[in-house]
PDB file of C-alpha atoms in Angstrom:
ATOM      1  CA  UNK A   1     -25.580 -24.587   4.036  1.00  0.00           C
ATOM      2  CA  UNK A   2     -23.583 -21.482   3.174  1.00  0.00           C
ATOM      3  CA  UNK A   3     -20.128 -23.009   2.826  1.00  0.00           C
ATOM      4  CA  UNK A   4     -17.016 -21.413   1.424  1.00  0.00           C
ATOM      5  CA  UNK A   5     -17.458 -23.073  -1.946  1.00  0.00           C
ATOM      6  CA  UNK A   6     -21.047 -22.360  -2.863  1.00  0.00           C
ATOM      7  CA  UNK A   7     -22.115 -19.463  -5.030  1.00  0.00           C
ATOM      8  CA  UNK A   8     -24.081 -17.659  -2.339  1.00  0.00           C
ATOM      9  CA  UNK A   9     -21.104 -17.677   0.040  1.00  0.00           C
ATOM     10  CA  UNK A  10     -18.828 -16.420  -2.729  1.00  0.00           C
ATOM     11  CA  UNK A  11     -21.284 -13.638  -3.558  1.00  0.00           C
ATOM     12  CA  UNK A  12     -21.519 -12.658   0.114  1.00  0.00           C
ATOM     13  CA  UNK A  13     -17.725 -12.547   0.429  1.00  0.00           C
ATOM     14  CA  UNK A  14     -17.448 -10.475  -2.745  1.00  0.00           C
ATOM     15  CA  UNK A  15     -20.086  -8.078  -1.404  1.00  0.00           C
ATOM     16  CA  UNK A  16     -18.314  -7.710   1.953  1.00  0.00           C
ATOM     17  CA  UNK A  17     -14.994  -7.054   0.206  1.00  0.00           C
ATOM     18  CA  UNK A  18     -16.587  -4.514  -2.111  1.00  0.00           C
ATOM     19  CA  UNK A  19     -18.209  -2.616   0.767  1.00  0.00           C
ATOM     20  CA  UNK A  20     -14.934  -2.732   2.731  1.00  0.00           C
ATOM     21  CA  UNK A  21     -13.011  -1.225  -0.198  1.00  0.00           C
ATOM     22  CA  UNK A  22     -15.682   1.418  -0.747  1.00  0.00           C
ATOM     23  CA  UNK A  23     -15.523   2.391   2.921  1.00  0.00           C
ATOM     24  CA  UNK A  24     -11.729   2.355   2.758  1.00  0.00           C
ATOM     25  CA  UNK A  25     -11.855   4.865  -0.099  1.00  0.00           C
ATOM     26  CA  UNK A  26     -13.918   7.219   2.047  1.00  0.00           C
ATOM     27  CA  UNK A  27     -11.568   7.178   5.051  1.00  0.00           C
ATOM     28  CA  UNK A  28      -8.174   8.483   5.906  1.00  0.00           C
ATOM     29  CA  UNK A  29      -5.602   5.992   7.150  1.00  0.00           C
ATOM     30  CA  UNK A  30      -6.016   7.328  10.691  1.00  0.00           C
ATOM     31  CA  UNK A  31      -9.736   6.544  10.709  1.00  0.00           C
ATOM     32  CA  UNK A  32     -10.402   3.050  11.891  1.00  0.00           C
ATOM     33  CA  UNK A  33     -13.100   0.765  10.622  1.00  0.00           C
ATOM     34  CA  UNK A  34     -14.823  -1.937  12.611  1.00  0.00           C
ATOM     35  CA  UNK A  35     -17.012  -4.925  11.898  1.00  0.00           C
ATOM     36  CA  UNK A  36     -20.165  -3.212  13.139  1.00  0.00           C
ATOM     37  CA  UNK A  37     -19.724  -0.261  10.752  1.00  0.00           C
ATOM     38  CA  UNK A  38     -18.960  -2.591   7.864  1.00  0.00           C
ATOM     39  CA  UNK A  39     -22.047  -4.709   8.565  1.00  0.00           C
ATOM     40  CA  UNK A  40     -24.280  -1.640   8.679  1.00  0.00           C
ATOM     41  CA  UNK A  41     -22.971  -0.453   5.296  1.00  0.00           C
ATOM     42  CA  UNK A  42     -23.134  -3.962   3.797  1.00  0.00           C
ATOM     43  CA  UNK A  43     -26.643  -4.573   5.170  1.00  0.00           C
ATOM     44  CA  UNK A  44     -25.613  -7.873   6.720  1.00  0.00           C
ATOM     45  CA  UNK A  45     -25.683  -9.286  10.229  1.00  0.00           C
ATOM     46  CA  UNK A  46     -22.466  -9.474  12.200  1.00  0.00           C
ATOM     47  CA  UNK A  47     -22.924 -13.236  12.385  1.00  0.00           C
ATOM     48  CA  UNK A  48     -22.819 -13.342   8.573  1.00  0.00           C
ATOM     49  CA  UNK A  49     -19.528 -11.455   8.621  1.00  0.00           C
ATOM     50  CA  UNK A  50     -18.052 -13.863  11.163  1.00  0.00           C
ATOM     51  CA  UNK A  51     -19.045 -16.885   9.088  1.00  0.00           C
ATOM     52  CA  UNK A  52     -16.602 -15.600   6.463  1.00  0.00           C
ATOM     53  CA  UNK A  53     -13.917 -13.722   8.427  1.00  0.00           C
ATOM     54  CA  UNK A  54     -12.380 -13.800  11.911  1.00  0.00           C
ATOM     55  CA  UNK A  55     -12.168 -10.016  12.149  1.00  0.00           C
ATOM     56  CA  UNK A  56     -11.554  -6.897  10.065  1.00  0.00           C
ATOM     57  CA  UNK A  57      -7.843  -7.730   9.807  1.00  0.00           C
ATOM     58  CA  UNK A  58      -8.622 -11.185   8.424  1.00  0.00           C
ATOM     59  CA  UNK A  59     -10.799  -9.530   5.764  1.00  0.00           C
ATOM     60  CA  UNK A  60      -8.008  -7.085   4.880  1.00  0.00           C
ATOM     61  CA  UNK A  61      -5.487  -9.910   4.649  1.00  0.00           C
ATOM     62  CA  UNK A  62      -7.751 -11.940   2.357  1.00  0.00           C
ATOM     63  CA  UNK A  63      -8.190  -8.918   0.099  1.00  0.00           C
ATOM     64  CA  UNK A  64      -4.422  -8.475   0.067  1.00  0.00           C
ATOM     65  CA  UNK A  65      -3.917 -12.128  -0.926  1.00  0.00           C
ATOM     66  CA  UNK A  66      -6.555 -11.780  -3.665  1.00  0.00           C
ATOM     67  CA  UNK A  67      -4.790  -8.688  -4.979  1.00  0.00           C
ATOM     68  CA  UNK A  68      -1.443 -10.462  -4.877  1.00  0.00           C
ATOM     69  CA  UNK A  69      -2.792 -13.397  -6.886  1.00  0.00           C
ATOM     70  CA  UNK A  70      -4.293 -11.009  -9.438  1.00  0.00           C
ATOM     71  CA  UNK A  71      -1.022  -9.071  -9.791  1.00  0.00           C
ATOM     72  CA  UNK A  72       0.943 -12.278 -10.338  1.00  0.00           C
ATOM     73  CA  UNK A  73      -1.576 -13.482 -12.917  1.00  0.00           C
ATOM     74  CA  UNK A  74      -1.541 -10.081 -14.645  1.00  0.00           C
ATOM     75  CA  UNK A  75       2.269  -9.972 -14.757  1.00  0.00           C
ATOM     76  CA  UNK A  76       2.602 -13.527 -15.979  1.00  0.00           C
ATOM     77  CA  UNK A  77       0.044 -12.876 -18.744  1.00  0.00           C
ATOM     78  CA  UNK A  78       1.600  -9.535 -19.762  1.00  0.00           C
ATOM     79  CA  UNK A  79       5.010 -11.157 -19.937  1.00  0.00           C
ATOM     80  CA  UNK A  80       3.706 -13.845 -22.286  1.00  0.00           C
ATOM     81  CA  UNK A  81       2.129 -11.190 -24.527  1.00  0.00           C
ATOM     82  CA  UNK A  82       5.160  -8.858 -24.532  1.00  0.00           C
ATOM     83  CA  UNK A  83       8.185 -10.716 -23.186  1.00  0.00           C
ATOM     84  CA  UNK A  84      10.668  -7.958 -24.106  1.00  0.00           C
ATOM     85  CA  UNK A  85       8.665  -4.844 -23.301  1.00  0.00           C
ATOM     86  CA  UNK A  86       9.038  -3.397 -19.779  1.00  0.00           C
ATOM     87  CA  UNK A  87       6.793  -0.420 -20.614  1.00  0.00           C
ATOM     88  CA  UNK A  88       3.937  -2.727 -21.701  1.00  0.00           C
ATOM     89  CA  UNK A  89       4.235  -4.849 -18.564  1.00  0.00           C
ATOM     90  CA  UNK A  90       4.409  -1.814 -16.283  1.00  0.00           C
ATOM     91  CA  UNK A  91       1.463  -0.192 -18.085  1.00  0.00           C
ATOM     92  CA  UNK A  92      -0.689  -3.238 -17.275  1.00  0.00           C
ATOM     93  CA  UNK A  93       0.513  -3.073 -13.662  1.00  0.00           C
ATOM     94  CA  UNK A  94      -0.227   0.660 -13.286  1.00  0.00           C
ATOM     95  CA  UNK A  95      -3.655   0.185 -14.898  1.00  0.00           C
ATOM     96  CA  UNK A  96      -4.401  -2.512 -12.332  1.00  0.00           C
ATOM     97  CA  UNK A  97      -3.187  -0.335  -9.458  1.00  0.00           C
ATOM     98  CA  UNK A  98      -5.289   2.574 -10.723  1.00  0.00           C
ATOM     99  CA  UNK A  99      -8.361   0.351 -10.881  1.00  0.00           C
ATOM    100  CA  UNK A 100      -7.660  -0.770  -7.296  1.00  0.00           C
ATOM    101  CA  UNK A 101      -6.192   2.522  -6.082  1.00  0.00           C
ATOM    102  CA  UNK A 102      -8.131   2.711  -2.811  1.00  0.00           C
ATOM    103  CA  UNK A 103      -6.668  -0.579  -1.694  1.00  0.00           C
ATOM    104  CA  UNK A 104      -3.153   0.371  -2.823  1.00  0.00           C
ATOM    105  CA  UNK A 105      -3.286   3.817  -1.196  1.00  0.00           C
ATOM    106  CA  UNK A 106      -3.554   2.039   2.140  1.00  0.00           C
ATOM    107  CA  UNK A 107      -1.436  -1.006   1.282  1.00  0.00           C
ATOM    108  CA  UNK A 108       1.577   0.941  -0.001  1.00  0.00           C
ATOM    109  CA  UNK A 109       1.657   3.078   3.132  1.00  0.00           C
ATOM    110  CA  UNK A 110       2.454  -0.089   5.093  1.00  0.00           C
ATOM    111  CA  UNK A 111       4.540  -2.022   2.545  1.00  0.00           C
ATOM    112  CA  UNK A 112       7.612  -1.068   0.538  1.00  0.00           C
ATOM    113  CA  UNK A 113       6.467  -2.452  -2.789  1.00  0.00           C
ATOM    114  CA  UNK A 114       3.981  -4.445  -4.734  1.00  0.00           C
ATOM    115  CA  UNK A 115       4.002  -8.215  -5.093  1.00  0.00           C
ATOM    116  CA  UNK A 116       6.624  -8.716  -7.794  1.00  0.00           C
ATOM    117  CA  UNK A 117       8.723 -11.300  -5.975  1.00  0.00           C
ATOM    118  CA  UNK A 118       6.157 -14.046  -6.382  1.00  0.00           C
ATOM    119  CA  UNK A 119       6.007 -13.874 -10.149  1.00  0.00           C
ATOM    120  CA  UNK A 120       8.655 -16.190 -11.518  1.00  0.00           C
ATOM    121  CA  UNK A 121       7.911 -14.801 -14.959  1.00  0.00           C
ATOM    122  CA  UNK A 122       8.672 -11.292 -13.692  1.00  0.00           C
ATOM    123  CA  UNK A 123      11.970 -12.451 -12.217  1.00  0.00           C
ATOM    124  CA  UNK A 124      12.891 -14.113 -15.540  1.00  0.00           C
ATOM    125  CA  UNK A 125      11.838 -10.932 -17.322  1.00  0.00           C
ATOM    126  CA  UNK A 126      13.984  -8.729 -15.099  1.00  0.00           C
ATOM    127  CA  UNK A 127      16.939 -11.019 -15.742  1.00  0.00           C
ATOM    128  CA  UNK A 128      16.443 -10.739 -19.483  1.00  0.00           C
ATOM    129  CA  UNK A 129      15.314  -7.203 -20.227  1.00  0.00           C
ATOM    130  CA  UNK A 130      15.906  -4.792 -17.378  1.00  0.00           C
ATOM    131  CA  UNK A 131      18.716  -4.465 -14.885  1.00  0.00           C
ATOM    132  CA  UNK A 132      20.682  -7.707 -14.986  1.00  0.00           C
ATOM    133  CA  UNK A 133      20.149  -9.786 -11.862  1.00  0.00           C
ATOM    134  CA  UNK A 134      23.170 -11.536 -10.396  1.00  0.00           C
ATOM    135  CA  UNK A 135      23.318 -15.323 -10.197  1.00  0.00           C
ATOM    136  CA  UNK A 136      24.338 -15.168  -6.546  1.00  0.00           C
ATOM    137  CA  UNK A 137      21.093 -15.841  -4.613  1.00  0.00           C
ATOM    138  CA  UNK A 138      21.844 -13.271  -1.907  1.00  0.00           C
ATOM    139  CA  UNK A 139      22.650 -10.519  -4.413  1.00  0.00           C
ATOM    140  CA  UNK A 140      19.626 -11.527  -6.508  1.00  0.00           C
ATOM    141  CA  UNK A 141      17.295 -11.321  -3.489  1.00  0.00           C
ATOM    142  CA  UNK A 142      18.552  -7.852  -2.561  1.00  0.00           C
ATOM    143  CA  UNK A 143      18.425  -6.574  -6.154  1.00  0.00           C
ATOM    144  CA  UNK A 144      14.809  -7.748  -6.477  1.00  0.00           C
ATOM    145  CA  UNK A 145      13.993  -6.090  -3.143  1.00  0.00           C
ATOM    146  CA  UNK A 146      15.523  -2.866  -4.440  1.00  0.00           C
ATOM    147  CA  UNK A 147      13.654  -3.005  -7.748  1.00  0.00           C
ATOM    148  CA  UNK A 148      10.362  -3.877  -6.080  1.00  0.00           C
ATOM    149  CA  UNK A 149      10.719  -1.087  -3.524  1.00  0.00           C
ATOM    150  CA  UNK A 150      11.535   1.360  -6.304  1.00  0.00           C
ATOM    151  CA  UNK A 151       8.394   0.513  -8.264  1.00  0.00           C
ATOM    152  CA  UNK A 152       6.452   0.626  -4.997  1.00  0.00           C
ATOM    153  CA  UNK A 153       7.832   4.071  -4.171  1.00  0.00           C
ATOM    154  CA  UNK A 154       6.871   5.349  -7.613  1.00  0.00           C
ATOM    155  CA  UNK A 155       3.356   3.924  -7.190  1.00  0.00           C
ATOM    156  CA  UNK A 156       3.049   5.394  -3.705  1.00  0.00           C
ATOM    157  CA  UNK A 157       4.006   8.873  -5.010  1.00  0.00           C
ATOM    158  CA  UNK A 158       1.685   8.485  -7.987  1.00  0.00           C
ATOM    159  CA  UNK A 159      -1.231   7.579  -5.721  1.00  0.00           C
ATOM    160  CA  UNK A 160      -0.338  10.421  -3.334  1.00  0.00           C
ATOM    161  CA  UNK A 161      -0.429  12.800  -6.323  1.00  0.00           C
ATOM    162  CA  UNK A 162      -3.917  11.466  -7.168  1.00  0.00           C
ATOM    163  CA  UNK A 163      -2.722   9.602 -10.287  1.00  0.00           C
ATOM    164  CA  UNK A 164      -2.106  12.738 -12.341  1.00  0.00           C
ATOM    165  CA  UNK A 165       0.013  10.833 -14.858  1.00  0.00           C
ATOM    166  CA  UNK A 166      -1.531   8.102 -16.970  1.00  0.00           C
ATOM    167  CA  UNK A 167      -0.534   4.466 -16.455  1.00  0.00           C
ATOM    168  CA  UNK A 168       1.360   4.692 -19.761  1.00  0.00           C
ATOM    169  CA  UNK A 169       3.341   7.720 -18.574  1.00  0.00           C
ATOM    170  CA  UNK A 170       4.148   5.960 -15.290  1.00  0.00           C
ATOM    171  CA  UNK A 171       5.290   2.847 -17.150  1.00  0.00           C
ATOM    172  CA  UNK A 172       7.596   4.984 -19.267  1.00  0.00           C
ATOM    173  CA  UNK A 173       9.056   6.536 -16.107  1.00  0.00           C
ATOM    174  CA  UNK A 174       9.724   3.069 -14.661  1.00  0.00           C
ATOM    175  CA  UNK A 175      11.262   1.987 -17.948  1.00  0.00           C
ATOM    176  CA  UNK A 176      13.598   5.012 -17.911  1.00  0.00           C
ATOM    177  CA  UNK A 177      14.527   4.441 -14.265  1.00  0.00           C
ATOM    178  CA  UNK A 178      15.494   0.787 -14.790  1.00  0.00           C
ATOM    179  CA  UNK A 179      17.381   1.012 -18.048  1.00  0.00           C
TER     180      UNK A 179
END
């Protein structure tokens, strides 16, 4: 049986996600995508799609959650490697966004920032190295929202400009903006 935990199911899900992202890269935001089109491009039956996802929005949400988990893991790892270096951490983040730029071109049009809130290591890092975060939980929450939206806005502009600057140059710009 093709359950969620066996290798074949995982390979099928990875294939569907890959085809979805490839199709996403070839479309404008105004162009919709449906399950039938995705199945044709993925060379799978619609019933196979529905074994794994409820609809196209469920697929998009699962990709978003996967991306979020990867960003948190990337940030936490980068912060262990270079706990005092905002430019290093941001370089890793911009490299990741560049690698996944088709997803982020769509995602950042609908969201103000990238998933920095969920990384406790990033929050500790921001407290230590960048703009000091207040101890008051309300002020802290709003400061993190501001910082996250700022990085998101820079990424959105970078993606809109077709990533003309390197991830290192973008990280340096973030570093300058937050110091």
